[in-house]
Amino acid sequence: MDNRIDEIFVEMTHVLHPDESPEEAAHLLKRRVKRMLGVNARVGIGPTKVLAKMACDHFAKKTPDEIFTLSAANLQQQLWPRSVGDLFGVGRKMEAHLRSMGIRTIGQLAAFPLEQLKKRWGINGELIWHTAYGRDSSPVATDTHVHRKGIGHHMTLTRDYYSWDDIRVVLRELSEETARRVRAGGYIGCTVSAGAGGHDFDFPAGFHRQEKLLDYTNDGTVIYEAVCRLFHEHWTGFPLRSVGITLDQLIPDTFRQLSLFSPLQDKENLNHTIDHLKQRFGSAAVLHASSLTAAGQALLRAQKIGGHYK
């Protein structure tokens, strides 16, 4: 049996001795892992996490000592000739799209006009283009491998909701809370999922649908508008007793597709200001006026801790 550690990232920038090379540290690490755990380790070295990962995945396994360094010095020679499907972040569907555009290698992707990639895929196009150059600003952290696919919020209502005027009040509250959680995690997402359920377990009614957004977002208004479209299309008028909203296909909020027609920066600043106020003074510190109506649940939920009244 060929036992190997699955994958870990180790930040060595401030650990190496001045006279010690990254390769020497890698050999020491491999020996200690073998001695302590009895398993082999393959090591990829790079100035960024994405380069270290690709060095490990594509090159280290082919070297006698199973150690390989991928950096700006050998990027074009080693990485760029490889198939574009070998680039981290490029799946089978994306690879097929890129090949249909005549992009078959990572080097061809790096040489492709960035604006055309952004026009076709938005933030995803920009991300894979930067990845082709080994650029990755994400730090090595204890939650490096904790990648959340979706963040959402579900609510069981205190009574049946019949009218759209009442339902949309709750949907706005859920959308804002979902967006707040996404921002707190440092993410943006591009797929909104919405679901609803009735009160009668003998005759269950409900739906769960999703909508792909044009751009990545963590803004509550954008999520709310998508949820409203889903409800207008799929809610058949049955009494609601539970609703849920999720923002899926999350990526780190590192790069953002800018729009000439949307004051994105102003809205981001407003969202973060509201997040700060809620964190400091409580979740009910800033509310939409609709939450003060009889349909609102935000004030009621603000009086609870873990689902129970304070």
Short mmCIF file of N, CA and C in Angstrom, two decimals, residues 84 87-91 93-95 97-98 101 103 109 112-133 135 147 188-191 212-217 248-258:
data_model
loop_
_atom_site.label_atom_id
_atom_site.label_comp_id
_atom_site.label_asym_id
_atom_site.label_seq_id
_atom_site.Cartn_x
_atom_site.Cartn_y
_atom_site.Cartn_z
N VAL A 84 -4.59 23.11 -20.43
CA VAL A 84 -5.33 24.11 -19.65
C VAL A 84 -6.19 23.44 -18.59
N LEU A 87 -4.82 23.42 -14.96
CA LEU A 87 -4.78 24.64 -14.16
C LEU A 87 -5.78 24.52 -13.01
N PHE A 88 -5.33 24.84 -11.81
CA PHE A 88 -6.21 24.79 -10.64
C PHE A 88 -7.40 25.73 -10.86
N GLY A 89 -8.61 25.20 -10.66
CA GLY A 89 -9.81 26.00 -10.83
C GLY A 89 -10.51 25.80 -12.16
N VAL A 90 -9.88 25.06 -13.07
CA VAL A 90 -10.49 24.79 -14.37
C VAL A 90 -11.04 23.36 -14.37
N GLY A 91 -12.36 23.23 -14.34
CA GLY A 91 -13.00 21.92 -14.39
C GLY A 91 -13.22 21.46 -15.82
N LYS A 93 -15.99 21.28 -17.64
CA LYS A 93 -16.83 22.14 -18.47
C LYS A 93 -16.07 23.39 -18.90
N MET A 94 -15.35 24.00 -17.94
CA MET A 94 -14.58 25.18 -18.28
C MET A 94 -13.49 24.83 -19.30
N GLU A 95 -12.85 23.68 -19.14
CA GLU A 95 -11.82 23.25 -20.09
C GLU A 95 -12.41 23.12 -21.50
N HIS A 97 -15.00 24.70 -22.71
CA HIS A 97 -15.27 26.05 -23.23
C HIS A 97 -13.98 26.71 -23.71
N LEU A 98 -12.92 26.58 -22.91
CA LEU A 98 -11.65 27.20 -23.29
C LEU A 98 -11.10 26.59 -24.57
N MET A 101 -12.51 27.86 -27.67
CA MET A 101 -12.00 29.19 -28.00
C MET A 101 -10.57 29.13 -28.53
N ILE A 103 -8.05 27.80 -26.78
CA ILE A 103 -7.12 27.85 -25.65
C ILE A 103 -6.90 26.43 -25.16
N LEU A 109 -3.79 30.46 -22.28
CA LEU A 109 -4.73 31.19 -21.42
C LEU A 109 -4.08 32.45 -20.87
N PHE A 112 -4.10 35.14 -23.39
CA PHE A 112 -5.40 35.55 -23.91
C PHE A 112 -5.81 36.89 -23.28
N PRO A 113 -6.45 37.77 -24.04
CA PRO A 113 -6.85 39.07 -23.49
C PRO A 113 -7.76 38.92 -22.27
N LEU A 114 -7.36 39.52 -21.17
CA LEU A 114 -8.13 39.41 -19.93
C LEU A 114 -9.54 39.95 -20.09
N GLU A 115 -9.71 41.04 -20.80
CA GLU A 115 -11.03 41.65 -20.93
C GLU A 115 -12.02 40.73 -21.60
N GLN A 116 -11.55 39.92 -22.54
CA GLN A 116 -12.45 38.97 -23.21
C GLN A 116 -12.88 37.85 -22.25
N LEU A 117 -11.95 37.42 -21.40
CA LEU A 117 -12.30 36.40 -20.40
C LEU A 117 -13.30 36.96 -19.39
N LYS A 118 -13.09 38.20 -18.96
CA LYS A 118 -13.99 38.82 -18.00
C LYS A 118 -15.36 39.06 -18.63
N LYS A 119 -15.39 39.40 -19.89
CA LYS A 119 -16.66 39.64 -20.57
C LYS A 119 -17.49 38.38 -20.64
N ARG A 120 -16.81 37.23 -20.82
CA ARG A 120 -17.53 35.97 -20.97
C ARG A 120 -17.86 35.32 -19.64
N TRP A 121 -16.93 35.36 -18.67
CA TRP A 121 -17.13 34.64 -17.40
C TRP A 121 -17.05 35.52 -16.16
N GLY A 122 -16.88 36.81 -16.33
CA GLY A 122 -16.85 37.68 -15.16
C GLY A 122 -15.68 37.37 -14.25
N ILE A 123 -15.98 37.23 -12.95
CA ILE A 123 -14.94 37.03 -11.96
C ILE A 123 -14.20 35.71 -12.17
N ASN A 124 -14.90 34.69 -12.65
CA ASN A 124 -14.24 33.41 -12.90
C ASN A 124 -13.18 33.53 -13.97
N GLY A 125 -13.47 34.29 -15.02
CA GLY A 125 -12.48 34.49 -16.08
C GLY A 125 -11.24 35.19 -15.57
N GLU A 126 -11.45 36.18 -14.69
CA GLU A 126 -10.31 36.90 -14.13
C GLU A 126 -9.51 36.01 -13.19
N LEU A 127 -10.19 35.17 -12.41
CA LEU A 127 -9.51 34.30 -11.46
C LEU A 127 -8.59 33.30 -12.16
N ILE A 128 -9.10 32.63 -13.20
CA ILE A 128 -8.26 31.62 -13.86
C ILE A 128 -7.11 32.28 -14.61
N TRP A 129 -7.32 33.50 -15.10
CA TRP A 129 -6.23 34.21 -15.78
C TRP A 129 -5.11 34.53 -14.79
N HIS A 130 -5.46 35.03 -13.61
CA HIS A 130 -4.45 35.30 -12.58
C HIS A 130 -3.79 34.00 -12.11
N THR A 131 -4.57 32.93 -12.04
CA THR A 131 -4.00 31.65 -11.61
C THR A 131 -2.95 31.16 -12.59
N ALA A 132 -3.16 31.42 -13.87
CA ALA A 132 -2.17 31.02 -14.88
C ALA A 132 -0.82 31.69 -14.64
N TYR A 133 -0.83 32.84 -13.98
CA TYR A 133 0.41 33.53 -13.62
C TYR A 133 0.87 33.19 -12.21
N ARG A 135 -0.75 33.79 -9.43
CA ARG A 135 -1.14 34.81 -8.46
C ARG A 135 -2.26 34.29 -7.56
N HIS A 147 -13.75 24.94 2.84
CA HIS A 147 -14.35 25.73 1.77
C HIS A 147 -15.86 25.52 1.78
N ILE A 188 -18.19 35.74 -1.79
CA ILE A 188 -19.22 36.20 -2.70
C ILE A 188 -19.74 34.96 -3.42
N GLY A 189 -20.98 35.00 -3.89
CA GLY A 189 -21.56 33.84 -4.55
C GLY A 189 -22.36 34.24 -5.76
N CYS A 190 -22.71 33.26 -6.61
CA CYS A 190 -23.39 33.59 -7.86
C CYS A 190 -24.66 32.77 -8.09
N THR A 191 -25.09 31.97 -7.12
CA THR A 191 -26.33 31.21 -7.29
C THR A 191 -27.19 31.38 -6.04
N LYS A 212 -29.20 31.39 -11.23
CA LYS A 212 -27.81 31.79 -11.42
C LYS A 212 -27.77 33.29 -11.70
N LEU A 213 -26.97 34.01 -10.94
CA LEU A 213 -26.85 35.45 -11.11
C LEU A 213 -25.86 35.78 -12.22
N LEU A 214 -25.95 36.99 -12.73
CA LEU A 214 -25.03 37.42 -13.78
C LEU A 214 -23.64 37.68 -13.22
N ASP A 215 -23.57 38.17 -11.98
CA ASP A 215 -22.30 38.48 -11.34
C ASP A 215 -22.30 37.93 -9.91
N TYR A 216 -21.11 37.76 -9.35
CA TYR A 216 -20.97 37.34 -7.96
C TYR A 216 -21.38 38.50 -7.05
N THR A 217 -21.93 38.17 -5.90
CA THR A 217 -22.43 39.20 -5.00
C THR A 217 -22.43 38.71 -3.56
N ASP A 248 -25.11 30.18 -3.03
CA ASP A 248 -24.23 29.06 -3.34
C ASP A 248 -23.12 29.47 -4.29
N GLN A 249 -22.28 28.47 -4.61
CA GLN A 249 -21.11 28.65 -5.48
C GLN A 249 -20.24 29.81 -4.98
N LEU A 250 -19.84 29.69 -3.74
CA LEU A 250 -19.05 30.73 -3.09
C LEU A 250 -17.59 30.69 -3.52
N ILE A 251 -17.01 31.86 -3.62
CA ILE A 251 -15.57 32.01 -3.82
C ILE A 251 -15.10 33.12 -2.89
N PRO A 252 -13.82 33.17 -2.56
CA PRO A 252 -13.33 34.26 -1.71
C PRO A 252 -13.56 35.62 -2.35
N ASP A 253 -13.90 36.59 -1.54
CA ASP A 253 -14.15 37.95 -2.03
C ASP A 253 -12.82 38.66 -2.23
N THR A 254 -12.05 38.14 -3.19
CA THR A 254 -10.72 38.67 -3.48
C THR A 254 -10.74 39.59 -4.68
N PHE A 255 -11.35 39.10 -5.77
CA PHE A 255 -11.50 39.90 -6.97
C PHE A 255 -12.98 40.16 -7.19
N ARG A 256 -13.30 41.24 -7.86
CA ARG A 256 -14.71 41.58 -8.07
C ARG A 256 -14.88 42.18 -9.46
N GLN A 257 -15.89 41.70 -10.19
CA GLN A 257 -16.22 42.26 -11.48
C GLN A 257 -16.87 43.63 -11.28
N LEU A 258 -16.28 44.67 -11.82
CA LEU A 258 -16.79 46.02 -11.65
C LEU A 258 -17.80 46.35 -12.74
#
